[in-house]
Short mmCIF file of C-alpha atoms in Angstrom, two decimals:
data_model
loop_
_atom_site.label_atom_id
_atom_site.label_comp_id
_atom_site.label_asym_id
_atom_site.label_seq_id
_atom_site.Cartn_x
_atom_site.Cartn_y
_atom_site.Cartn_z
CA MET Q 25 72.38 -38.01 -16.99
CA SER Q 26 73.44 -36.71 -20.57
CA LEU Q 27 69.91 -35.39 -21.13
CA ILE Q 28 70.42 -33.21 -18.08
CA THR Q 29 73.76 -32.31 -19.05
CA ASN Q 30 72.41 -31.37 -22.41
CA VAL Q 31 69.47 -29.11 -20.87
CA MET Q 32 71.95 -27.31 -18.84
CA ASP Q 33 74.63 -26.70 -21.55
CA HIS Q 34 72.06 -25.65 -24.28
CA SER Q 35 69.43 -23.86 -21.84
CA LEU Q 36 68.67 -21.07 -24.73
CA ASP Q 37 66.92 -22.43 -27.75
CA ASP Q 38 69.76 -22.50 -30.65
CA GLY Q 39 67.16 -20.38 -32.74
CA TYR Q 40 67.01 -17.82 -30.16
CA ALA Q 41 70.94 -17.72 -29.64
CA GLU Q 42 70.99 -17.13 -33.46
CA ALA Q 43 68.75 -14.36 -33.36
CA ALA Q 44 70.40 -12.71 -30.45
CA ALA Q 45 73.57 -13.05 -32.23
CA ARG Q 46 72.60 -11.49 -35.43
CA LYS Q 47 71.04 -8.58 -33.38
CA GLN Q 48 74.07 -7.88 -31.54
CA SER Q 49 76.39 -7.83 -34.75
CA GLN Q 50 74.10 -5.55 -36.65
CA GLY Q 51 74.12 -3.08 -33.66
CA GLU Q 52 70.31 -3.38 -32.69
CA GLY Q 53 70.53 -5.15 -29.45
CA GLY Q 54 71.85 -3.97 -25.88
CA MET Q 55 71.54 -0.54 -24.51
CA PRO Q 56 70.61 2.76 -26.52
CA LYS Q 57 73.63 3.70 -28.82
CA THR Q 58 72.37 7.28 -29.60
CA LEU Q 59 72.47 10.32 -26.68
CA ARG Q 60 68.53 10.98 -27.24
CA ALA Q 61 68.09 7.50 -26.72
CA LYS Q 62 69.55 7.64 -23.70
CA LEU Q 63 68.18 10.49 -22.67
CA GLY Q 64 64.57 9.15 -23.16
CA LEU Q 65 65.53 5.96 -21.08
CA ALA Q 66 66.52 8.05 -18.35
CA VAL Q 67 63.34 10.21 -18.47
CA GLY Q 68 61.52 7.15 -18.47
CA LEU Q 69 63.35 5.88 -15.17
CA VAL Q 70 62.81 9.03 -13.57
CA LEU Q 71 59.07 9.16 -14.14
CA ALA Q 72 58.76 5.81 -12.99
CA ALA Q 73 60.57 6.44 -9.67
CA LEU Q 74 58.51 9.64 -9.08
CA VAL Q 75 55.06 7.73 -9.85
CA VAL Q 76 56.55 5.04 -7.00
CA THR Q 77 57.55 7.60 -4.83
CA VAL Q 78 54.43 9.50 -4.78
CA GLY Q 79 52.44 6.58 -4.48
CA ALA Q 80 54.25 5.70 -1.45
CA ALA Q 81 54.20 9.15 0.03
CA GLN Q 82 50.22 9.09 -0.36
CA ALA Q 83 49.93 6.07 0.95
CA ARG Q 84 51.98 6.74 4.11
CA VAL Q 85 49.79 10.17 4.51
CA ALA Q 86 46.59 8.53 4.07
CA ALA Q 87 47.20 5.80 6.62
CA PRO Q 88 46.47 7.73 9.66
CA VAL Q 89 43.45 9.25 8.14
CA VAL Q 90 42.25 5.50 7.28
CA ALA Q 91 43.03 4.17 10.70
CA LYS Q 92 40.83 6.97 12.17
CA GLU Q 93 38.00 6.24 10.29
CA ARG Q 94 38.34 2.71 10.88
CA GLN Q 95 38.59 3.27 14.84
CA GLU Q 96 35.45 5.63 14.44
CA LEU Q 97 33.43 2.96 12.80
CA ILE Q 98 34.36 0.53 15.50
CA ASP Q 99 33.74 2.95 18.43
CA ARG Q 100 30.43 3.58 16.40
CA ILE Q 101 29.62 -0.11 16.14
CA ASP Q 102 29.94 -0.68 19.97
CA ARG Q 103 28.01 2.25 21.01
CA GLN Q 104 25.28 1.22 18.67
CA THR Q 105 25.42 -2.42 20.12
CA SER Q 106 25.57 -1.03 23.78
CA ASP Q 107 22.03 0.75 22.77
CA ALA Q 108 20.70 -2.21 21.34
CA ASP Q 109 21.61 -4.29 24.31
CA LYS Q 110 19.82 -1.74 26.55
CA LEU Q 111 16.98 -1.77 24.43
CA GLU Q 112 16.76 -5.50 24.51
CA ARG Q 113 16.87 -5.40 28.35
CA THR Q 114 14.32 -2.58 28.43
CA VAL Q 115 12.03 -5.00 26.08
CA ASP Q 116 12.62 -8.10 28.49
CA LYS Q 117 11.49 -5.89 31.26
CA LEU Q 118 8.43 -4.43 29.56
CA ARG Q 119 7.50 -8.14 28.28
CA ASP Q 120 7.65 -9.32 31.93
CA ASP Q 121 5.54 -6.21 33.08
CA VAL Q 122 2.81 -7.04 30.53
CA ALA Q 123 2.73 -10.86 31.35
CA ALA Q 124 2.09 -10.07 34.87
CA ARG Q 125 -0.61 -7.53 34.23
CA GLN Q 126 -1.92 -10.31 31.96
CA ARG Q 127 -1.84 -12.87 34.72
CA ALA Q 128 -3.51 -10.30 36.93
CA ALA Q 129 -6.27 -9.42 34.65
CA LEU Q 130 -7.03 -13.09 34.05
CA LYS Q 131 -7.48 -13.83 37.64
CA ARG Q 132 -10.03 -11.15 37.96
CA SER Q 133 -11.92 -12.45 35.34
CA GLY Q 134 -13.17 -15.04 37.81
CA GLY Q 135 -13.15 -19.00 37.43
CA ASN Q 136 -10.17 -21.08 37.44
CA PRO Q 137 -6.94 -18.94 37.00
CA PRO Q 138 -4.44 -21.66 36.09
CA LEU Q 139 -7.08 -23.07 33.55
CA VAL Q 140 -7.78 -19.77 32.14
CA ASP Q 141 -4.05 -19.06 31.88
CA ILE Q 142 -3.42 -22.41 30.05
CA LEU Q 143 -6.13 -22.24 27.56
CA SER Q 144 -5.61 -18.72 26.74
CA GLY Q 145 -1.59 -19.42 26.13
CA ALA Q 146 -0.76 -16.88 28.72
CA THR Q 147 1.56 -19.45 30.76
CA ALA Q 148 4.14 -22.13 29.52
CA VAL Q 149 2.85 -25.81 29.82
CA HIS Q 150 4.46 -29.02 29.95
CA GLY Q 151 3.26 -32.67 29.55
CA PRO Q 152 2.77 -35.60 27.68
CA GLY Q 153 1.71 -35.02 24.21
CA VAL Q 154 3.11 -35.35 20.39
CA LYS Q 155 5.83 -34.21 18.10
CA LEU Q 156 4.80 -33.62 14.45
CA VAL Q 157 7.68 -32.85 12.27
CA VAL Q 158 6.37 -31.31 8.90
CA ASP Q 159 9.05 -30.77 5.93
CA ASP Q 160 9.35 -29.91 2.21
CA ALA Q 161 9.83 -32.71 -0.24
CA LYS Q 162 13.47 -33.38 -0.68
CA GLU Q 163 12.96 -32.52 -4.50
CA ALA Q 164 11.26 -29.18 -3.95
CA SER Q 165 12.38 -26.55 -6.34
CA THR Q 166 11.06 -23.25 -7.87
CA GLY Q 167 8.85 -23.79 -11.04
CA GLY Q 168 5.69 -25.76 -12.03
CA ASP Q 169 3.61 -25.36 -15.13
CA GLY Q 170 0.40 -24.37 -13.46
CA THR Q 171 -1.22 -27.88 -13.92
CA ASP Q 172 -1.55 -28.65 -10.52
CA PRO Q 173 -4.37 -27.21 -8.35
CA ARG Q 174 -2.26 -26.69 -5.03
CA GLU Q 175 0.13 -24.33 -7.47
CA THR Q 176 -0.19 -20.46 -6.83
CA SER Q 177 1.49 -17.63 -8.08
CA GLY Q 178 3.12 -17.47 -4.78
CA PHE Q 179 3.75 -20.98 -4.28
CA SER Q 180 4.73 -22.46 -7.70
CA ASP Q 181 6.37 -25.67 -6.25
CA ASN Q 182 4.10 -28.25 -5.36
CA GLY Q 183 6.74 -29.85 -2.97
CA ARG Q 184 6.67 -27.31 -0.60
CA VAL Q 185 4.62 -26.93 2.46
CA ARG Q 186 1.81 -24.36 2.29
CA ASP Q 187 0.53 -22.31 4.95
CA ARG Q 188 -2.97 -23.85 4.40
CA ASP Q 189 -1.42 -27.43 5.04
CA MET Q 190 -0.11 -26.16 8.43
CA GLN Q 191 -3.64 -24.83 9.19
CA ARG Q 192 -5.07 -28.12 8.74
CA VAL Q 193 -2.48 -29.88 10.65
CA VAL Q 194 -2.92 -27.76 13.83
CA ASN Q 195 -6.55 -27.62 13.34
CA GLY Q 196 -6.42 -31.21 13.44
CA LEU Q 197 -4.54 -31.57 16.40
CA TRP Q 198 -6.78 -29.15 18.18
CA SER Q 199 -10.02 -31.32 17.12
CA SER Q 200 -8.18 -34.38 18.19
CA GLY Q 201 -7.82 -33.09 21.65
CA ALA Q 202 -4.52 -31.43 22.09
CA GLU Q 203 -4.74 -28.96 24.88
CA ALA Q 204 -1.99 -26.68 23.54
CA VAL Q 205 0.07 -26.60 20.48
CA SER Q 206 3.31 -24.61 19.07
CA ILE Q 207 5.15 -24.50 15.82
CA ASN Q 208 8.81 -24.07 15.86
CA GLY Q 209 8.39 -22.75 19.69
CA GLN Q 210 5.81 -20.19 18.60
CA ARG Q 211 2.81 -20.74 20.76
CA LEU Q 212 -0.73 -20.82 19.28
CA THR Q 213 -3.74 -19.19 20.85
CA ALA Q 214 -7.52 -18.80 19.87
CA LEU Q 215 -6.37 -15.57 18.07
CA SER Q 216 -3.26 -17.00 16.36
CA ALA Q 217 -3.08 -16.76 12.61
CA ILE Q 218 -1.11 -19.02 10.02
CA ARG Q 219 -0.50 -17.04 6.84
CA ALA Q 220 1.95 -16.76 3.95
CA ALA Q 221 3.93 -13.94 2.88
CA GLY Q 222 5.99 -14.65 -0.48
CA ASP Q 223 7.62 -18.06 0.10
CA ALA Q 224 7.64 -17.91 4.17
CA ILE Q 225 4.94 -19.38 6.54
CA LEU Q 226 4.11 -16.59 9.16
CA VAL Q 227 2.59 -17.58 12.42
CA ASP Q 228 1.22 -14.47 14.13
CA ASN Q 229 3.29 -12.37 11.45
CA LYS Q 230 6.68 -13.93 12.63
CA PRO Q 231 8.45 -16.01 9.77
CA LEU Q 232 9.30 -19.71 10.12
CA VAL Q 233 11.29 -21.83 8.15
CA PRO Q 234 11.21 -25.52 7.51
CA PRO Q 235 11.01 -28.16 9.17
CA TYR Q 236 8.12 -27.24 11.14
CA THR Q 237 8.02 -28.86 14.50
CA VAL Q 238 4.48 -29.07 16.01
CA LEU Q 239 4.36 -30.04 19.62
CA ALA Q 240 1.10 -30.77 20.99
CA VAL Q 241 0.27 -31.45 24.70
CA GLY Q 242 -2.24 -34.24 25.31
CA ASP Q 243 -2.96 -37.95 25.96
CA GLY Q 244 -0.03 -38.61 23.66
CA GLU Q 245 -1.07 -42.42 22.10
CA ARG Q 246 -4.82 -41.47 21.91
CA LEU Q 247 -4.05 -38.02 20.32
CA SER Q 248 -1.59 -39.25 17.83
CA THR Q 249 -4.08 -42.22 16.84
CA ARG Q 250 -7.14 -40.05 16.69
CA PHE Q 251 -4.88 -37.40 14.46
CA GLN Q 252 -3.67 -39.92 12.12
CA ASN Q 253 -7.27 -41.30 11.47
CA SER Q 254 -8.72 -37.73 11.10
CA ALA Q 255 -9.51 -36.12 8.16
CA ASP Q 256 -6.63 -33.57 8.62
CA GLY Q 257 -4.27 -36.61 9.33
CA LEU Q 258 -5.54 -38.41 5.91
CA TYR Q 259 -4.83 -35.06 4.19
CA LEU Q 260 -1.33 -34.97 5.48
CA HIS Q 261 -1.02 -38.53 4.50
CA ALA Q 262 -2.09 -37.49 0.97
CA LEU Q 263 0.73 -34.70 0.72
CA GLU Q 264 2.94 -37.57 1.77
CA GLU Q 265 1.86 -39.96 -1.01
CA ASN Q 266 1.30 -37.38 -3.86
CA PHE Q 267 3.74 -34.52 -3.29
CA GLY Q 268 6.82 -35.96 -1.45
CA ILE Q 269 6.18 -33.84 1.56
CA ARG Q 270 7.64 -35.45 4.61
CA ALA Q 271 5.99 -35.84 7.98
CA THR Q 272 6.98 -37.98 11.26
CA ILE Q 273 4.79 -38.15 14.30
CA SER Q 274 5.87 -39.69 17.50
CA THR Q 275 4.33 -39.73 21.08
CA GLN Q 276 6.43 -37.94 23.74
CA GLY Q 277 6.28 -38.13 27.33
CA ASP Q 278 6.97 -34.66 28.29
CA VAL Q 279 6.93 -31.72 25.68
CA THR Q 280 7.42 -28.01 27.07
CA LEU Q 281 5.51 -25.02 25.48
CA PRO Q 282 6.31 -21.61 25.98
CA ALA Q 283 3.69 -18.77 26.58
CA ALA Q 284 2.33 -16.63 23.91
CA PRO Q 285 4.83 -13.85 23.34
CA SER Q 286 2.11 -11.01 22.58
CA LEU Q 287 -1.49 -12.31 24.03
CA THR Q 288 -4.43 -9.79 23.83
CA VAL Q 289 -6.55 -9.76 26.98
CA ARG Q 290 -10.31 -9.63 25.83
CA THR Q 291 -13.33 -9.84 27.81
CA ALA Q 292 -17.05 -10.18 27.04
CA GLN Q 293 -19.63 -8.18 28.94
CA PRO Q 294 -23.19 -9.22 29.30
CA THR Q 295 -25.91 -6.85 27.67
CA THR Q 296 -28.00 -4.90 29.70
CA GLU Q 297 -30.60 -4.28 27.43
CA LYS Q 298 -34.08 -5.93 28.11
CA SER Q 299 -36.58 -7.19 25.84
CA GLU Q 300 -39.76 -5.42 26.00
CA LYS Q 301 -42.69 -7.94 25.53
CA GLY Q 302 -45.86 -6.12 24.10
CA THR Q 303 -49.38 -6.92 25.30
CA SER Q 304 -52.30 -7.61 23.44
#
């Protein structure tokens, strides 16, 4: 308690107290003594009050303008959002119309229309199959010393999954008996392309992000075994062992693959030219 009492009684350091008393005795502290000093202080206070008043007035005048501009921006965003929603609904209708025309064209091509739809990717499919998830290595990062043959200017990190890796995975599934394949929900067809753009993998010009989930419809157990024993499956295993790329494959009782979003219908026409045989 004595310490607290001492602090309260001597809240100002003795040195500061002595300096204040000395200035006061010499007439240096307190309010200005001369008329000129008092006038200068008064002018300074008036100017400070004027600046504060003008600032408050300007803020008050500008407030309605700012509120009006903000409301105009909100209204513009609402209109643009409504227009975008309308365009999206129009796109959906056109997409359905294109799909219907594609199905009609496939039916006119003869043969077994459902089978043609499935093989061409024009319709969604489901059935037993496998699920293969491929992901970058945990320690994947930018950089590299250029000594690894898998390094390129666009992909300097050898722990990243490349477009050519996914190409081999997909081709391996096809050759192992897959009837339909998709990557991250993107259905693959005979015309699909897997390419790279910078650090992104593109499937039919649509960028995908890891992990890459590959679904394949087929005989699950047989498809999984044949793929893992194939050259492409061994290639994927080598990526796991040498570069830390992660991959898991599992059989599925039922997987669903969507239809290809933009299917180009092409037909082949028989030639009418007849070869002429010469006589001797």
